Coordinates of C-alpha atoms and ligand atoms in Angstrom, one line a residue:
X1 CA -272.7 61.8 74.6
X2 CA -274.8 59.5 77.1
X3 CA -275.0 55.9 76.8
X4 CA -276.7 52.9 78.8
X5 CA -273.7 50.6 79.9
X6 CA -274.4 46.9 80.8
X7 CA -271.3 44.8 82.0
X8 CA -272.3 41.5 82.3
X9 CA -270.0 39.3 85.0
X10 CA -269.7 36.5 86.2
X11 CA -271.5 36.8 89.6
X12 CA -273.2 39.8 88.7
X13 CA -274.2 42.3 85.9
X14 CA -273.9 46.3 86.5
X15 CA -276.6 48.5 84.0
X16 CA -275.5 51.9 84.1
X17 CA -275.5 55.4 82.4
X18 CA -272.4 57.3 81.5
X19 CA -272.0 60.7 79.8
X20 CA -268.5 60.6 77.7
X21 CA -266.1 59.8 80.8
X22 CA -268.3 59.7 83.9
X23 CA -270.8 56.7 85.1
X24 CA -273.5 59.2 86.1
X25 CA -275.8 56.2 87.7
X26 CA -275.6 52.3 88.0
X27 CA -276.9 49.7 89.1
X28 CA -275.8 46.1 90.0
X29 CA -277.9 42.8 90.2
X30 CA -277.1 39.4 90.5
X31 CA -276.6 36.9 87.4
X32 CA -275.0 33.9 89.3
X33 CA -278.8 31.7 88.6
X34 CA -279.6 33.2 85.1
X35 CA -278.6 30.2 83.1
X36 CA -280.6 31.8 79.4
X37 CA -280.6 35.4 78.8
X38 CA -284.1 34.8 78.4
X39 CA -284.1 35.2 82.4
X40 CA -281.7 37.7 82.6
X41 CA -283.1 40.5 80.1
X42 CA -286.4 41.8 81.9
X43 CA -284.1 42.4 85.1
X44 CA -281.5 44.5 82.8
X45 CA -284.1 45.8 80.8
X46 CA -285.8 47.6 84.8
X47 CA -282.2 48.0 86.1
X48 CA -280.9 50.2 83.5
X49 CA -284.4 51.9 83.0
X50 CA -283.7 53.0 86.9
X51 CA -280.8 54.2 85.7
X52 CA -281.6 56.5 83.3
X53 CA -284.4 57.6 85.9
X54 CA -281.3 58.3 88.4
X55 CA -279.4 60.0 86.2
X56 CA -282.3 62.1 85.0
X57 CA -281.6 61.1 81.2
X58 CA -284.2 60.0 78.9
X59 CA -283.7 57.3 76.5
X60 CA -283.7 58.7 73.3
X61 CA -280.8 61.0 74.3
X62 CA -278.5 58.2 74.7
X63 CA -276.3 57.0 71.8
X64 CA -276.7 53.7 72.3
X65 CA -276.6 50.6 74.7
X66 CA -273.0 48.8 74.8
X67 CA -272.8 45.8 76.4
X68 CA -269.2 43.8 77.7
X69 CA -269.7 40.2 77.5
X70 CA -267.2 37.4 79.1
X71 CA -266.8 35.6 75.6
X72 CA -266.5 35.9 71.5
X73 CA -268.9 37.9 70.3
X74 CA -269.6 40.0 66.9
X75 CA -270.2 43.7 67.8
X76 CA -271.9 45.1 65.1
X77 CA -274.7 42.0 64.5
X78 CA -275.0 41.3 68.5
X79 CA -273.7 37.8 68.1
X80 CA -272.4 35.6 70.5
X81 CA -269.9 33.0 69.5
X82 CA -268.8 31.9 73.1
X83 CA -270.0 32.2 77.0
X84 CA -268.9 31.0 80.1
X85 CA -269.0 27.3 80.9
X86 CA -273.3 26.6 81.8
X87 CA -274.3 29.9 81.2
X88 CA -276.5 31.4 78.3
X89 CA -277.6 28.4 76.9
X90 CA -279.8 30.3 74.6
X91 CA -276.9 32.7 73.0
X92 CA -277.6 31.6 69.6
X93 CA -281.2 32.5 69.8
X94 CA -281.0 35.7 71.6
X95 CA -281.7 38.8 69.5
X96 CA -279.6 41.2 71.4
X97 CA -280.5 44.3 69.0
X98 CA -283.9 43.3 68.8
X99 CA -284.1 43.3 72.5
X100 CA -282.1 47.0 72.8
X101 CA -285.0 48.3 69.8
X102 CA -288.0 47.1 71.8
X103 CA -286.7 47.8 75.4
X104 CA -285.5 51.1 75.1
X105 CA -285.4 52.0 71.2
X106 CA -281.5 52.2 70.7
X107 CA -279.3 50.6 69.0
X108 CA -276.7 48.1 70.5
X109 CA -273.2 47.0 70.2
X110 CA -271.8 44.1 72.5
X111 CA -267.9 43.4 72.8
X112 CA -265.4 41.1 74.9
X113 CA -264.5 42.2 78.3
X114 CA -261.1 42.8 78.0
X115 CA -261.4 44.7 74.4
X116 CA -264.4 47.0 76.4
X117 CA -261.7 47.3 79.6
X118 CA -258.8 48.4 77.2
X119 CA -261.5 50.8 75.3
X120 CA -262.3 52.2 78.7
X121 CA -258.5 52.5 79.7
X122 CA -257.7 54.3 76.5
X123 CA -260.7 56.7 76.5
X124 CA -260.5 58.2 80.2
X125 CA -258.0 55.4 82.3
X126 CA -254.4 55.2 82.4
X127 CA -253.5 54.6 79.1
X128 CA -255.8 57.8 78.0
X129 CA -255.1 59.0 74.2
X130 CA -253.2 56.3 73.9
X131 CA -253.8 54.3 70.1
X132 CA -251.2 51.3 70.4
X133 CA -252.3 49.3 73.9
X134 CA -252.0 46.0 74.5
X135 CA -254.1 44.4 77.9
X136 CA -254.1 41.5 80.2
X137 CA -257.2 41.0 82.3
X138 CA -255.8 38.8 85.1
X139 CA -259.0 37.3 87.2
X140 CA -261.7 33.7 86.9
X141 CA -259.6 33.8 83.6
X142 CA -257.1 35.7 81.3
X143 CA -258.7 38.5 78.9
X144 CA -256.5 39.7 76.7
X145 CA -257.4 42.7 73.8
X146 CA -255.1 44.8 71.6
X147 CA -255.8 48.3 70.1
X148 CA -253.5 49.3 66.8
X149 CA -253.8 52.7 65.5
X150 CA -256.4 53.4 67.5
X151 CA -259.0 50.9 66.6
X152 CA -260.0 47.7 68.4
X153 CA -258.1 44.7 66.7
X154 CA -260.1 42.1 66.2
X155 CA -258.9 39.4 63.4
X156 CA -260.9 37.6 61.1
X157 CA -263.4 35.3 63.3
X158 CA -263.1 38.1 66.6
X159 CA -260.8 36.2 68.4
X160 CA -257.5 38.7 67.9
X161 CA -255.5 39.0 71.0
X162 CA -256.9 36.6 73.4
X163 CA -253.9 36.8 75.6
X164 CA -254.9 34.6 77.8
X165 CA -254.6 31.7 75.8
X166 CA -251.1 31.9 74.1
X167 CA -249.5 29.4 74.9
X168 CA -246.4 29.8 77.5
X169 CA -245.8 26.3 77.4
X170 CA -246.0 23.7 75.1
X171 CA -246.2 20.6 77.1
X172 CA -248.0 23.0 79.9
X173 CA -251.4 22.1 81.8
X174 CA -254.9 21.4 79.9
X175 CA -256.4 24.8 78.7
X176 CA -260.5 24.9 78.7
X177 CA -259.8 26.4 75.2
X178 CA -258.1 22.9 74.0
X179 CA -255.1 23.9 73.7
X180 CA -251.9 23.6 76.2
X181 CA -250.3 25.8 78.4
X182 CA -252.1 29.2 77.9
X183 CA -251.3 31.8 80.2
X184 CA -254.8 31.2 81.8
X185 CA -254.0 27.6 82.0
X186 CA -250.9 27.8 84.0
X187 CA -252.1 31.2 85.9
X188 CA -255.5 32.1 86.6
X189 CA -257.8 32.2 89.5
X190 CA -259.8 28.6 87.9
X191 CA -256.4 27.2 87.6
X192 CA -254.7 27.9 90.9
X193 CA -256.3 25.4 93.3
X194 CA -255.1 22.8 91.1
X195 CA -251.5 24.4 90.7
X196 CA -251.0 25.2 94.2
X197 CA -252.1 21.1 95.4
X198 CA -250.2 19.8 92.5
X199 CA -246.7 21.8 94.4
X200 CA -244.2 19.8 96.0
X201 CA -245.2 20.3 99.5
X202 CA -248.1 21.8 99.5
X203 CA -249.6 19.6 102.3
X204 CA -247.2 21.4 104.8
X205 CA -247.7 24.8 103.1
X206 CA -250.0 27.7 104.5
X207 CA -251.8 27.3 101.4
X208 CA -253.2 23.6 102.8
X209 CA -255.3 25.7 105.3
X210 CA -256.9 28.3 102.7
X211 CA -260.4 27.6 102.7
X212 CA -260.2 29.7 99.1
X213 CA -257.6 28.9 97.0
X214 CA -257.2 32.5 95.5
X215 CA -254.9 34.8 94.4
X216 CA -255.4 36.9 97.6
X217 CA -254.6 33.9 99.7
X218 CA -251.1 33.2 97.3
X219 CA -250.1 36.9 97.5
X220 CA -251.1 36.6 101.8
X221 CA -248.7 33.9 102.2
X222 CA -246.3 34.4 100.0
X223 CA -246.0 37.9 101.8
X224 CA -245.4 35.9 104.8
X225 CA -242.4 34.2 102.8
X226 CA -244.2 30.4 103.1
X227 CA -242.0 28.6 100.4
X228 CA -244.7 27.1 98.0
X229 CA -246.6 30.0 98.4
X230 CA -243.7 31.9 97.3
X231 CA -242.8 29.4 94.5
X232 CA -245.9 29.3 92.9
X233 CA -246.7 33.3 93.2
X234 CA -243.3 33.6 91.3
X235 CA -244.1 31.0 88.7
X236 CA -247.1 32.5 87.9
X237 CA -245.9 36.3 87.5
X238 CA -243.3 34.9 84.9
X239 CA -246.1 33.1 83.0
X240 CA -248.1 36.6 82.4
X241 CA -244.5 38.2 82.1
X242 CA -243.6 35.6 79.6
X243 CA -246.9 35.8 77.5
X244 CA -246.6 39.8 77.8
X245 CA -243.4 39.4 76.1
X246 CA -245.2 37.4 73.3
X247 CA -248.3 40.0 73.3
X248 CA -245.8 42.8 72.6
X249 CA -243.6 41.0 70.1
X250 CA -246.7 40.6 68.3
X251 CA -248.6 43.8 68.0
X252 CA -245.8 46.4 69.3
X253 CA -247.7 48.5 71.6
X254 CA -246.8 51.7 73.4
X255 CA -248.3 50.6 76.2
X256 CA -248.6 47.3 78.0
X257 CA -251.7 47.7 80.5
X258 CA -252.6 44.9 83.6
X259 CA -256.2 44.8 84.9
X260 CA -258.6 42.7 86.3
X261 CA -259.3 41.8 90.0
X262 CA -256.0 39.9 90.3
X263 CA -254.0 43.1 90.2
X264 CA -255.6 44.1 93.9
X265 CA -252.2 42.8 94.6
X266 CA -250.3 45.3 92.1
X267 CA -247.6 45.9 94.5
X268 CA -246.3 42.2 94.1
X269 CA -247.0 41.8 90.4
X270 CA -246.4 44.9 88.3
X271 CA -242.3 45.7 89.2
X272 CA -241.7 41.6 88.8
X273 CA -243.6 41.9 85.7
X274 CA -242.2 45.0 84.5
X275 CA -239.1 43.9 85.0
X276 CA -239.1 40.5 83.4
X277 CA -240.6 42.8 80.2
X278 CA -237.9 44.9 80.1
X279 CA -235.0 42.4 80.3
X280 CA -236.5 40.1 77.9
X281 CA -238.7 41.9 75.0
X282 CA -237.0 43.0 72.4
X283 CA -237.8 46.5 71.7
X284 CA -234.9 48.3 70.6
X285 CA -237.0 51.7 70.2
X286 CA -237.0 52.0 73.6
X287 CA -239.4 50.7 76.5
X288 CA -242.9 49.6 76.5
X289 CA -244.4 51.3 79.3
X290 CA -246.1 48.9 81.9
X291 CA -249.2 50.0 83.9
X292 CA -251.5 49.2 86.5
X293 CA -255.2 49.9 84.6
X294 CA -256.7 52.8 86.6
X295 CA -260.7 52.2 86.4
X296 CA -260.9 49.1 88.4
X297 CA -264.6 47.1 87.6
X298 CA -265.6 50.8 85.8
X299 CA -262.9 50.5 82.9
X300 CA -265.5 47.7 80.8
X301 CA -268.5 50.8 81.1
X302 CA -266.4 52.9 80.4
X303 CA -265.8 51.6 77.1
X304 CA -269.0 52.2 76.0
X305 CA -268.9 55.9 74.2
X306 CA -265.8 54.8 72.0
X307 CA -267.5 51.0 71.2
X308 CA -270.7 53.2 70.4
X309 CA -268.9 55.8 68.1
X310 CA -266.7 53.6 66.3
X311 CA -267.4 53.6 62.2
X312 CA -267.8 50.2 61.5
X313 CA -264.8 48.4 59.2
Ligands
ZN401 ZN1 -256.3 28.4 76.4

């Protein structure tokens, strides 16, 4: 089956064409100005129409478009319930479908990021076949998605499995969801500035000469063993431990997958992480098996053909 696949980001949006498990063509433009999706559409509209072109594959044949959205959104109506802070004002105007009809004459289903990045891992990644996956998107923020028996689980109002904001603490930081101490409050790429200045000695800390206060800078210096680097890297890999420990208490997966652009730095987070999981989560079965997702910024496209075939509920 061929599909368009549009992954919309936070800096930038990727239109491409897969065929079952391969991306056969894509193409990436920027997004970082498009404030309505008013402005955006015309550019994904010509961007995934070049793609089709480079991949030699004519519109009708595709199943469908699929689109991965950072937010709350219906799949099967094209809704959007929530979108990053300032961006796509006009969400509760936009007639996704209606769009997909005119544009290329397919149908279209849109889903969260991390529920398309778990599809994608499940369908051709590292968790392939597998039916009882639970993710964590480390990156900006925490995604978080959950697949039992094999479908997507999505709750009542589409907000099942939001990892990212469980709370890990109850008297923990300010969460941009309004609630206290998520795991993407107290360990995310938005939060970490503020975490790392807040440290007890941060002023004499590597960390006060970061012009980026990022993950890759935390994981550099805490490499180099600088003390508040170190403490705060540690603190945060027990927060996503700690939620992990509440994701799999909760929904019982086989698998316990980490993605997102955080886990560049894999070798410092997944044998803490698995660790903490296996000492602490009570699984007397056996052992949820912790992985490193294996499609990098592909795994959200590549959840298109399984969003696309799924019977609706
Ligand atoms: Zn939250």
């Amino acid at each position: 089956l061929n599909a368009i696949s549009i992954d919309i980001g936070g800096s930038h949006a990727v239109c491409a064409v897969v065929d079952d498990r391969r991306i056969l063509a894509s193409e990436a433009l920027p997004v970082g100005d498009a404030r309505t999706f008013a402005t955006l559409l015309p550019g994904l509209a010509a961007a995934a129409g070049r793609a089709l072109h480079a991949a030699g594959i004519a519109a009708p044949d595709c199943a469908g478009v699929a689109v991965s959205f950072p937010g709350i959104v219906d799949p099967f109506s094209g809704r959007i319930f929530s979108t990053p802070k300032g961006k796509y004002d006009d969400s509760h105007t936009v007639d996704l479908p209606g769009w997909a009809r005119a544009a290329f004459g397919l149908t279209l289903r849109i889903e969260n990021d991390a529920r398309m990045a778990l599809l994608g891992e499940c369908y051709c990644g590292a968790a392939q076949g597998c039916e009882d996956a639970v993710m964590l998107t480390l990156g900006t923020g925490v995604g978080g998605a959950v697949l039992a028996g094999g479908r997507l689980l999505r709750g009542k109002h589409l907000q099942a499995g939001l990892g990212g904001h469980v709370p890990v603490l109850f008297d923990g930081r300010a969460c941009i969801c309004g609630s206290r101490g998520c795991v993407e409050a107290e360990a995310s790429t938005w939060a970490l500035p503020e975490i790392c200045r807040a440290w007890p000695g941060f002023e004499k800390s590597a960390l006060a000469n970061e012009p980026v206060l990022d993950f890759a800078a935390l994981f550099r210096a805490s490499a180099a063993n600088d003390a508040v680097a170190v403490a705060v890297r540690d603190r945060c890999l027990t927060v996503w431990a700690s939620g992990a420990v509440g994701l799999i208490h909760s929904f019982d997966p086989e698998v316990f997958l980490l993605g997102g652009a955080v886990m560049k730095s894999a070798d410092q987070i997944l044998p803490f992480v698995e660790h903490y999981i296996h000492t602490h989560a009570w699984t007397p079965w056996g052992k949820v098996r912790i992985l490193p997702a294996a499609l990098g910024s592909d795994a959200g496209l590549l959840g298109a053909i399984p969003l696309l075939t799924e019977t609706r509920p």
